[in-house]
């Protein structure tokens, strides 16, 4: 998986304090033969290669009864396509490995954990943080990268090649594919075609599961818990793949409430609302950002995505600028609360 940069902000002494976090989630199965890592709840992690298989075993299980099921068991991550594929226990295991990856990144320069493995980043849409963070994570662990940053124009897709044929070709060159695409559902199509793992780095207005993993990891670190939190999702909720994936993951936790704050033309779609209801998660739509901000532990702000409106610029103009997180919003937030933004940002989050 990847790290994506974004800011968490708090109001301290009436000043906006933003700390950028770069967290690396590295998947533990990065080729056809790396699909079944053994993981247990741990205080330290050991990783070794056995033939073509990378095994990560977590050690020193103490007083973690909720996670004892992990000891000696195997969980499978053949592909990372959508947030719904994770359960709460796997999320906890992934986050524990993420904490170890932070230490490795800081303390173990020249790490060769993934030496000999090759990752292809196949991006059909623009990206700065997501593509570079995947590539950075791979290289910092000794792996290599093949990349195309504008596959929609500068690959055989411009000649009419199907996604399936492109995937069949690229899998011959690499051990894992990280793909961003402009069509919802494209990542699933790629995974069904490939014989190596595929990670969804965003598929149109569909999902962005690795961003959601990072978001939930950061919420737990900043707020100190995930059960019982209140989260306000603000901005373009119809087209924002990050908010969709985040809503799916938050549904794994207990006593969570989600507020949807958005212009009418980009309201959260019914499938997410129905999913939350089916999981017993309380949700509420509101037009009052100030009121919602005063109640929430997390205000998750997103930009209005102009590229999703096509020729309907009038609808984009109607939506843009309606909800802006500024000092007035910060002033009503609880002391412990944070603002998060998946980036890039325009004028929907400012300090004035």
mmCIF file of C-alpha atoms in Angstrom:
data_model
loop_
_atom_site.group_PDB
_atom_site.id
_atom_site.type_symbol
_atom_site.label_atom_id
_atom_site.label_comp_id
_atom_site.label_asym_id
_atom_site.label_seq_id
_atom_site.Cartn_x
_atom_site.Cartn_y
_atom_site.Cartn_z
ATOM 1 C CA UNK A 1 0.000 0.000 0.000
ATOM 2 C CA UNK A 2 1.081 3.551 0.094
ATOM 3 C CA UNK A 3 1.516 6.671 2.048
ATOM 4 C CA UNK A 4 -0.377 9.794 1.058
ATOM 5 C CA UNK A 5 0.418 13.186 2.518
ATOM 6 C CA UNK A 6 -2.200 15.318 4.166
ATOM 7 C CA UNK A 7 -2.518 17.628 7.119
ATOM 8 C CA UNK A 8 -4.194 17.319 10.472
ATOM 9 C CA UNK A 9 -4.930 20.659 12.101
ATOM 10 C CA UNK A 10 -5.793 21.734 15.612
ATOM 11 C CA UNK A 11 -6.553 25.107 17.128
ATOM 12 C CA UNK A 12 -3.995 25.991 19.793
ATOM 13 C CA UNK A 13 -3.956 29.427 21.370
ATOM 14 C CA UNK A 14 -6.172 30.627 18.501
ATOM 15 C CA UNK A 15 -3.506 29.597 15.986
ATOM 16 C CA UNK A 16 -4.012 27.007 13.265
ATOM 17 C CA UNK A 17 -1.533 24.189 13.834
ATOM 18 C CA UNK A 18 -1.088 21.714 10.988
ATOM 19 C CA UNK A 19 1.167 18.685 11.110
ATOM 20 C CA UNK A 20 1.839 16.750 7.950
ATOM 21 C CA UNK A 21 2.019 13.004 8.411
ATOM 22 C CA UNK A 22 3.672 10.644 5.988
ATOM 23 C CA UNK A 23 2.724 7.119 6.944
ATOM 24 C CA UNK A 24 3.774 4.119 4.931
ATOM 25 C CA UNK A 25 1.550 1.100 4.567
ATOM 26 C CA UNK A 26 3.506 -1.622 2.804
ATOM 27 C CA UNK A 27 1.671 -4.624 1.624
ATOM 28 C CA UNK A 28 3.241 -7.884 2.709
ATOM 29 C CA UNK A 29 2.518 -9.767 -0.501
ATOM 30 C CA UNK A 30 4.001 -8.142 -3.540
ATOM 31 C CA UNK A 31 4.107 -10.832 -6.194
ATOM 32 C CA UNK A 32 2.182 -13.883 -7.206
ATOM 33 C CA UNK A 33 4.153 -15.896 -4.667
ATOM 34 C CA UNK A 34 3.868 -13.307 -1.904
ATOM 35 C CA UNK A 35 0.184 -13.663 -1.194
ATOM 36 C CA UNK A 36 0.047 -15.313 2.212
ATOM 37 C CA UNK A 37 2.089 -13.545 4.885
ATOM 38 C CA UNK A 38 1.802 -14.888 8.434
ATOM 39 C CA UNK A 39 1.056 -12.128 10.906
ATOM 40 C CA UNK A 40 0.389 -12.001 14.634
ATOM 41 C CA UNK A 41 -0.149 -9.125 17.030
ATOM 42 C CA UNK A 42 3.277 -8.007 18.013
ATOM 43 C CA UNK A 43 5.660 -5.766 19.827
ATOM 44 C CA UNK A 44 8.277 -6.368 17.147
ATOM 45 C CA UNK A 45 8.177 -7.695 13.616
ATOM 46 C CA UNK A 46 10.534 -10.008 11.784
ATOM 47 C CA UNK A 47 10.412 -10.410 8.033
ATOM 48 C CA UNK A 48 12.314 -12.893 5.949
ATOM 49 C CA UNK A 49 12.242 -14.323 2.471
ATOM 50 C CA UNK A 50 11.722 -18.022 1.911
ATOM 51 C CA UNK A 51 12.163 -18.799 -1.747
ATOM 52 C CA UNK A 52 9.861 -16.277 -3.422
ATOM 53 C CA UNK A 53 7.635 -15.859 -0.387
ATOM 54 C CA UNK A 54 7.923 -12.976 2.036
ATOM 55 C CA UNK A 55 6.706 -13.871 5.511
ATOM 56 C CA UNK A 56 6.120 -11.290 8.224
ATOM 57 C CA UNK A 57 5.633 -12.723 11.672
ATOM 58 C CA UNK A 58 4.638 -10.569 14.612
ATOM 59 C CA UNK A 59 6.075 -11.608 17.935
ATOM 60 C CA UNK A 60 5.637 -11.260 21.700
ATOM 61 C CA UNK A 61 1.886 -11.535 22.136
ATOM 62 C CA UNK A 62 0.988 -10.240 25.583
ATOM 63 C CA UNK A 63 -2.456 -9.458 26.991
ATOM 64 C CA UNK A 64 -4.045 -8.849 23.609
ATOM 65 C CA UNK A 65 -6.971 -11.205 23.903
ATOM 66 C CA UNK A 66 -8.945 -9.409 21.218
ATOM 67 C CA UNK A 67 -6.281 -10.260 18.658
ATOM 68 C CA UNK A 68 -5.096 -13.703 19.742
ATOM 69 C CA UNK A 69 -6.831 -15.151 16.704
ATOM 70 C CA UNK A 70 -3.957 -13.736 14.662
ATOM 71 C CA UNK A 71 -1.319 -15.893 16.309
ATOM 72 C CA UNK A 72 -0.156 -18.474 13.802
ATOM 73 C CA UNK A 73 -3.018 -17.675 11.451
ATOM 74 C CA UNK A 74 -2.826 -16.368 7.924
ATOM 75 C CA UNK A 75 -4.773 -13.549 6.383
ATOM 76 C CA UNK A 76 -4.766 -13.042 2.669
ATOM 77 C CA UNK A 77 -4.310 -9.839 0.694
ATOM 78 C CA UNK A 78 -4.202 -10.947 -2.907
ATOM 79 C CA UNK A 79 -5.462 -7.556 -4.079
ATOM 80 C CA UNK A 80 -6.473 -4.259 -2.486
ATOM 81 C CA UNK A 81 -9.545 -3.112 -4.395
ATOM 82 C CA UNK A 82 -12.145 -1.719 -2.006
ATOM 83 C CA UNK A 83 -12.502 -0.776 1.636
ATOM 84 C CA UNK A 84 -15.225 -3.361 2.263
ATOM 85 C CA UNK A 85 -12.706 -6.186 1.892
ATOM 86 C CA UNK A 86 -11.123 -5.402 5.271
ATOM 87 C CA UNK A 87 -12.491 -6.445 8.612
ATOM 88 C CA UNK A 88 -11.622 -4.810 11.903
ATOM 89 C CA UNK A 89 -9.116 -7.462 12.933
ATOM 90 C CA UNK A 90 -7.171 -7.267 9.689
ATOM 91 C CA UNK A 91 -7.154 -3.477 9.979
ATOM 92 C CA UNK A 92 -5.545 -3.763 13.410
ATOM 93 C CA UNK A 93 -2.881 -6.101 12.040
ATOM 94 C CA UNK A 94 -2.151 -3.785 9.106
ATOM 95 C CA UNK A 95 -1.865 -0.775 11.402
ATOM 96 C CA UNK A 96 0.596 -2.612 13.634
ATOM 97 C CA UNK A 97 2.777 -3.381 10.619
ATOM 98 C CA UNK A 98 2.441 0.273 9.587
ATOM 99 C CA UNK A 99 3.907 1.337 12.919
ATOM 100 C CA UNK A 100 6.852 -0.953 12.268
ATOM 101 C CA UNK A 101 7.242 0.494 8.775
ATOM 102 C CA UNK A 102 7.509 3.968 10.273
ATOM 103 C CA UNK A 103 10.437 2.779 12.368
ATOM 104 C CA UNK A 104 12.068 1.048 9.411
ATOM 105 C CA UNK A 105 11.735 4.160 7.269
ATOM 106 C CA UNK A 106 13.336 6.353 9.924
ATOM 107 C CA UNK A 107 16.010 4.030 11.235
ATOM 108 C CA UNK A 108 16.945 1.586 8.491
ATOM 109 C CA UNK A 109 18.224 3.469 5.477
ATOM 110 C CA UNK A 110 19.219 1.109 2.715
ATOM 111 C CA UNK A 111 16.745 -1.577 3.805
ATOM 112 C CA UNK A 112 16.660 -4.452 1.302
ATOM 113 C CA UNK A 113 13.445 -6.167 2.410
ATOM 114 C CA UNK A 114 11.975 -6.002 -1.100
ATOM 115 C CA UNK A 115 15.167 -6.378 -3.091
ATOM 116 C CA UNK A 116 14.521 -8.247 -6.328
ATOM 117 C CA UNK A 117 10.867 -7.218 -6.617
ATOM 118 C CA UNK A 118 9.449 -4.838 -9.190
ATOM 119 C CA UNK A 119 6.333 -2.653 -8.842
ATOM 120 C CA UNK A 120 4.536 -1.119 -11.820
ATOM 121 C CA UNK A 121 2.622 2.119 -11.158
ATOM 122 C CA UNK A 122 0.039 2.509 -13.893
ATOM 123 C CA UNK A 123 -1.680 5.881 -13.541
ATOM 124 C CA UNK A 124 -4.391 6.986 -15.972
ATOM 125 C CA UNK A 125 -5.218 10.073 -13.895
ATOM 126 C CA UNK A 126 -3.005 12.806 -12.436
ATOM 127 C CA UNK A 127 -1.376 12.128 -9.093
ATOM 128 C CA UNK A 128 1.372 13.628 -6.978
ATOM 129 C CA UNK A 129 1.203 12.180 -3.469
ATOM 130 C CA UNK A 130 -0.239 8.762 -4.205
ATOM 131 C CA UNK A 131 2.101 7.773 -7.028
ATOM 132 C CA UNK A 132 5.232 9.164 -5.406
ATOM 133 C CA UNK A 133 4.416 7.655 -2.035
ATOM 134 C CA UNK A 134 3.974 4.172 -3.492
ATOM 135 C CA UNK A 135 7.219 4.536 -5.406
ATOM 136 C CA UNK A 136 9.061 5.974 -2.421
ATOM 137 C CA UNK A 137 7.902 3.126 -0.172
ATOM 138 C CA UNK A 138 9.016 0.509 -2.703
ATOM 139 C CA UNK A 139 12.441 2.059 -3.199
ATOM 140 C CA UNK A 140 13.048 2.628 0.521
ATOM 141 C CA UNK A 141 12.578 -1.105 1.024
ATOM 142 C CA UNK A 142 14.998 -2.028 -1.740
ATOM 143 C CA UNK A 143 12.503 -2.697 -4.546
ATOM 144 C CA UNK A 144 12.391 -1.243 -8.039
ATOM 145 C CA UNK A 145 9.701 0.691 -9.893
ATOM 146 C CA UNK A 146 8.355 0.889 -13.433
ATOM 147 C CA UNK A 147 6.094 3.892 -13.864
ATOM 148 C CA UNK A 148 3.792 5.635 -16.274
ATOM 149 C CA UNK A 149 2.203 8.779 -14.884
ATOM 150 C CA UNK A 150 -0.185 9.594 -17.720
ATOM 151 C CA UNK A 151 -1.188 6.236 -19.145
ATOM 152 C CA UNK A 152 -4.390 7.644 -20.617
ATOM 153 C CA UNK A 153 -2.391 9.669 -23.154
ATOM 154 C CA UNK A 154 1.072 8.114 -23.203
ATOM 155 C CA UNK A 155 0.400 4.401 -23.360
ATOM 156 C CA UNK A 156 -1.266 2.063 -25.835
ATOM 157 C CA UNK A 157 -4.595 3.084 -24.294
ATOM 158 C CA UNK A 158 -4.337 6.131 -26.574
ATOM 159 C CA UNK A 159 -4.342 3.692 -29.488
ATOM 160 C CA UNK A 160 -7.461 1.956 -28.258
ATOM 161 C CA UNK A 161 -5.931 -0.906 -26.291
ATOM 162 C CA UNK A 162 -8.270 -2.378 -23.683
ATOM 163 C CA UNK A 163 -7.458 -2.211 -20.000
ATOM 164 C CA UNK A 164 -7.378 -5.989 -19.863
ATOM 165 C CA UNK A 165 -4.733 -6.240 -22.589
ATOM 166 C CA UNK A 166 -2.648 -3.566 -20.902
ATOM 167 C CA UNK A 167 -2.775 -5.449 -17.595
ATOM 168 C CA UNK A 168 -1.774 -8.728 -19.263
ATOM 169 C CA UNK A 169 1.254 -6.972 -20.713
ATOM 170 C CA UNK A 170 2.310 -5.087 -17.594
ATOM 171 C CA UNK A 171 2.058 -8.150 -15.348
ATOM 172 C CA UNK A 172 4.739 -9.754 -17.471
ATOM 173 C CA UNK A 173 7.148 -7.007 -16.452
ATOM 174 C CA UNK A 174 6.407 -6.710 -12.728
ATOM 175 C CA UNK A 175 5.512 -8.431 -9.468
ATOM 176 C CA UNK A 176 2.682 -6.085 -8.460
ATOM 177 C CA UNK A 177 0.576 -3.401 -10.157
ATOM 178 C CA UNK A 178 -0.564 -0.180 -8.498
ATOM 179 C CA UNK A 179 -3.205 1.457 -10.671
ATOM 180 C CA UNK A 180 -5.174 4.681 -10.748
ATOM 181 C CA UNK A 181 -7.923 4.896 -13.353
ATOM 182 C CA UNK A 182 -10.614 7.334 -14.365
ATOM 183 C CA UNK A 183 -13.410 4.727 -14.420
ATOM 184 C CA UNK A 184 -15.137 3.377 -11.330
ATOM 185 C CA UNK A 185 -14.684 -0.383 -11.213
ATOM 186 C CA UNK A 186 -11.507 -0.408 -13.312
ATOM 187 C CA UNK A 187 -9.403 -1.758 -10.446
ATOM 188 C CA UNK A 188 -11.691 -4.749 -10.072
ATOM 189 C CA UNK A 189 -11.420 -5.438 -13.799
ATOM 190 C CA UNK A 190 -7.642 -5.272 -13.552
ATOM 191 C CA UNK A 191 -7.579 -7.650 -10.574
ATOM 192 C CA UNK A 192 -9.783 -10.155 -12.367
ATOM 193 C CA UNK A 193 -7.385 -10.107 -15.315
ATOM 194 C CA UNK A 194 -4.010 -10.120 -13.566
ATOM 195 C CA UNK A 195 -2.212 -13.098 -12.083
ATOM 196 C CA UNK A 196 -0.234 -10.807 -9.785
ATOM 197 C CA UNK A 197 -1.581 -8.536 -7.016
ATOM 198 C CA UNK A 198 -3.309 -5.291 -7.967
ATOM 199 C CA UNK A 199 -3.668 -2.307 -5.643
ATOM 200 C CA UNK A 200 -6.366 0.263 -6.342
ATOM 201 C CA UNK A 201 -4.842 3.756 -6.068
ATOM 202 C CA UNK A 202 -8.179 5.350 -6.971
ATOM 203 C CA UNK A 203 -10.734 4.429 -9.615
ATOM 204 C CA UNK A 204 -12.665 7.473 -10.796
ATOM 205 C CA UNK A 205 -15.431 8.383 -8.345
ATOM 206 C CA UNK A 206 -15.362 4.833 -6.973
ATOM 207 C CA UNK A 207 -12.916 4.186 -4.152
ATOM 208 C CA UNK A 208 -9.455 4.947 -2.795
ATOM 209 C CA UNK A 209 -8.914 2.188 -0.209
ATOM 210 C CA UNK A 210 -5.254 2.891 0.650
ATOM 211 C CA UNK A 211 -6.065 6.534 1.392
ATOM 212 C CA UNK A 212 -8.849 5.356 3.670
ATOM 213 C CA UNK A 213 -6.457 3.031 5.494
ATOM 214 C CA UNK A 214 -4.162 5.977 6.101
ATOM 215 C CA UNK A 215 -7.072 8.149 7.206
ATOM 216 C CA UNK A 216 -8.308 5.636 9.770
ATOM 217 C CA UNK A 217 -4.758 5.013 11.002
ATOM 218 C CA UNK A 218 -4.271 8.749 11.478
ATOM 219 C CA UNK A 219 -7.612 9.248 13.226
ATOM 220 C CA UNK A 220 -6.688 6.558 15.736
ATOM 221 C CA UNK A 221 -3.296 8.145 16.318
ATOM 222 C CA UNK A 222 -4.621 11.707 16.632
ATOM 223 C CA UNK A 223 -7.854 11.068 18.551
ATOM 224 C CA UNK A 224 -6.702 7.974 20.414
ATOM 225 C CA UNK A 225 -9.657 5.799 19.494
ATOM 226 C CA UNK A 226 -11.977 4.776 16.669
ATOM 227 C CA UNK A 227 -14.993 3.521 18.591
ATOM 228 C CA UNK A 228 -17.448 6.218 19.619
ATOM 229 C CA UNK A 229 -16.142 8.982 17.360
ATOM 230 C CA UNK A 230 -18.095 11.542 15.366
ATOM 231 C CA UNK A 231 -16.833 12.399 11.880
ATOM 232 C CA UNK A 232 -18.021 15.146 9.551
ATOM 233 C CA UNK A 233 -17.483 14.435 5.847
ATOM 234 C CA UNK A 234 -17.565 17.753 4.001
ATOM 235 C CA UNK A 235 -17.426 18.825 0.354
ATOM 236 C CA UNK A 236 -17.823 16.750 -2.785
ATOM 237 C CA UNK A 237 -19.371 13.597 -1.377
ATOM 238 C CA UNK A 238 -20.835 12.405 -4.679
ATOM 239 C CA UNK A 239 -17.546 12.279 -6.565
ATOM 240 C CA UNK A 240 -15.021 11.974 -3.753
ATOM 241 C CA UNK A 241 -13.637 8.438 -3.685
ATOM 242 C CA UNK A 242 -11.772 9.099 -0.421
ATOM 243 C CA UNK A 243 -14.949 9.833 1.545
ATOM 244 C CA UNK A 244 -16.652 6.743 0.167
ATOM 245 C CA UNK A 245 -13.808 4.455 1.224
ATOM 246 C CA UNK A 246 -13.495 6.196 4.589
ATOM 247 C CA UNK A 247 -17.205 5.709 5.285
ATOM 248 C CA UNK A 248 -16.884 1.995 4.531
ATOM 249 C CA UNK A 249 -13.965 1.614 6.963
ATOM 250 C CA UNK A 250 -15.578 3.671 9.738
ATOM 251 C CA UNK A 251 -18.512 1.270 9.589
ATOM 252 C CA UNK A 252 -16.229 -1.397 11.065
ATOM 253 C CA UNK A 253 -16.181 0.400 14.423
ATOM 254 C CA UNK A 254 -18.705 0.755 17.237
ATOM 255 C CA UNK A 255 -20.906 3.718 18.099
ATOM 256 C CA UNK A 256 -19.633 5.864 15.219
ATOM 257 C CA UNK A 257 -21.710 8.723 13.856
ATOM 258 C CA UNK A 258 -21.082 10.325 10.459
ATOM 259 C CA UNK A 259 -22.339 13.723 9.354
ATOM 260 C CA UNK A 260 -22.615 14.536 5.646
ATOM 261 C CA UNK A 261 -22.188 18.226 4.792
ATOM 262 C CA UNK A 262 -22.247 19.071 1.094
ATOM 263 C CA UNK A 263 -23.874 21.185 -1.585
ATOM 264 C CA UNK A 264 -27.074 19.677 -2.956
ATOM 265 C CA UNK A 265 -25.521 18.737 -6.308
ATOM 266 C CA UNK A 266 -22.776 16.614 -4.719
ATOM 267 C CA UNK A 267 -24.584 14.872 -1.869
ATOM 268 C CA UNK A 268 -23.441 11.474 -0.654
ATOM 269 C CA UNK A 269 -24.893 8.720 -2.815
ATOM 270 C CA UNK A 270 -27.561 6.386 -1.515
ATOM 271 C CA UNK A 271 -25.398 3.245 -1.678
ATOM 272 C CA UNK A 272 -23.155 4.556 1.100
ATOM 273 C CA UNK A 273 -26.098 5.636 3.230
ATOM 274 C CA UNK A 274 -27.755 2.233 2.806
ATOM 275 C CA UNK A 275 -24.519 0.443 3.663
ATOM 276 C CA UNK A 276 -24.055 2.475 6.859
ATOM 277 C CA UNK A 277 -27.641 1.835 7.881
ATOM 278 C CA UNK A 278 -27.216 -1.891 7.290
ATOM 279 C CA UNK A 279 -24.190 -1.872 9.611
ATOM 280 C CA UNK A 280 -25.995 0.051 12.345
ATOM 281 C CA UNK A 281 -23.972 3.228 11.824
ATOM 282 C CA UNK A 282 -25.810 6.472 12.542
ATOM 283 C CA UNK A 283 -25.577 9.154 9.893
ATOM 284 C CA UNK A 284 -27.112 12.551 9.358
ATOM 285 C CA UNK A 285 -27.185 15.080 6.539
ATOM 286 C CA UNK A 286 -26.721 18.702 7.511
ATOM 287 C CA UNK A 287 -26.370 22.067 5.816
ATOM 288 C CA UNK A 288 -24.794 23.687 8.890
ATOM 289 C CA UNK A 289 -21.026 23.178 8.893
ATOM 290 C CA UNK A 290 -20.543 25.211 12.070
ATOM 291 C CA UNK A 291 -22.946 23.057 14.055
ATOM 292 C CA UNK A 292 -21.437 19.830 12.747
ATOM 293 C CA UNK A 293 -17.882 21.013 13.424
ATOM 294 C CA UNK A 294 -18.778 21.744 17.045
ATOM 295 C CA UNK A 295 -19.867 18.134 17.566
ATOM 296 C CA UNK A 296 -17.198 16.224 15.684
ATOM 297 C CA UNK A 297 -13.880 14.683 16.615
ATOM 298 C CA UNK A 298 -12.828 14.849 12.956
ATOM 299 C CA UNK A 299 -13.823 17.250 10.197
ATOM 300 C CA UNK A 300 -12.791 15.636 6.912
ATOM 301 C CA UNK A 301 -12.824 18.335 4.253
ATOM 302 C CA UNK A 302 -12.609 17.643 0.503
ATOM 303 C CA UNK A 303 -12.454 19.775 -2.622
ATOM 304 C CA UNK A 304 -15.230 20.077 -5.202
ATOM 305 C CA UNK A 305 -13.911 17.996 -8.102
ATOM 306 C CA UNK A 306 -14.230 20.089 -11.233
ATOM 307 C CA UNK A 307 -12.993 17.255 -13.452
ATOM 308 C CA UNK A 308 -16.089 15.179 -12.626
ATOM 309 C CA UNK A 309 -18.583 17.782 -13.894
ATOM 310 C CA UNK A 310 -17.754 17.547 -17.596
ATOM 311 C CA UNK A 311 -19.414 20.406 -19.452
ATOM 312 C CA UNK A 312 -21.730 21.271 -16.543
ATOM 313 C CA UNK A 313 -19.536 24.081 -15.244
ATOM 314 C CA UNK A 314 -22.657 25.791 -13.949
ATOM 315 C CA UNK A 315 -23.125 22.961 -11.442
ATOM 316 C CA UNK A 316 -19.481 23.167 -10.410
ATOM 317 C CA UNK A 317 -19.796 26.915 -9.841
ATOM 318 C CA UNK A 318 -22.932 26.277 -7.781
ATOM 319 C CA UNK A 319 -21.094 23.836 -5.506
ATOM 320 C CA UNK A 320 -17.685 25.452 -5.151
ATOM 321 C CA UNK A 321 -17.042 27.682 -2.168
ATOM 322 C CA UNK A 322 -20.209 26.780 -0.285
ATOM 323 C CA UNK A 323 -18.447 25.109 2.643
ATOM 324 C CA UNK A 324 -15.063 26.457 3.693
ATOM 325 C CA UNK A 325 -13.136 25.446 6.790
ATOM 326 C CA UNK A 326 -11.606 28.623 8.209
ATOM 327 C CA UNK A 327 -10.827 30.169 11.584
ATOM 328 C CA UNK A 328 -14.518 30.592 12.350
ATOM 329 C CA UNK A 329 -15.034 26.845 11.983
ATOM 330 C CA UNK A 330 -11.911 26.117 14.017
ATOM 331 C CA UNK A 331 -13.159 28.353 16.806
ATOM 332 C CA UNK A 332 -16.200 26.145 17.472
ATOM 333 C CA UNK A 333 -14.365 22.823 17.334
ATOM 334 C CA UNK A 334 -13.535 20.859 20.449
ATOM 335 C CA UNK A 335 -9.981 21.173 21.748
ATOM 336 C CA UNK A 336 -9.007 17.630 20.785
ATOM 337 C CA UNK A 337 -10.681 17.694 17.360
ATOM 338 C CA UNK A 338 -8.732 17.645 14.101
ATOM 339 C CA UNK A 339 -9.254 18.702 10.513
ATOM 340 C CA UNK A 340 -8.174 16.307 7.787
ATOM 341 C CA UNK A 341 -7.915 16.788 4.041
ATOM 342 C CA UNK A 342 -6.819 14.175 1.466
ATOM 343 C CA UNK A 343 -5.370 16.879 -0.827
ATOM 344 C CA UNK A 344 -5.045 18.551 -3.195
ATOM 345 C CA UNK A 345 -6.859 21.525 -1.714
ATOM 346 C CA UNK A 346 -8.163 24.653 -3.378
ATOM 347 C CA UNK A 347 -10.025 27.320 -1.391
ATOM 348 C CA UNK A 348 -12.138 25.003 0.775
ATOM 349 C CA UNK A 349 -9.623 24.996 3.655
ATOM 350 C CA UNK A 350 -7.835 28.154 4.697
ATOM 351 C CA UNK A 351 -6.544 29.956 7.798
ATOM 352 C CA UNK A 352 -8.237 33.301 7.212
#
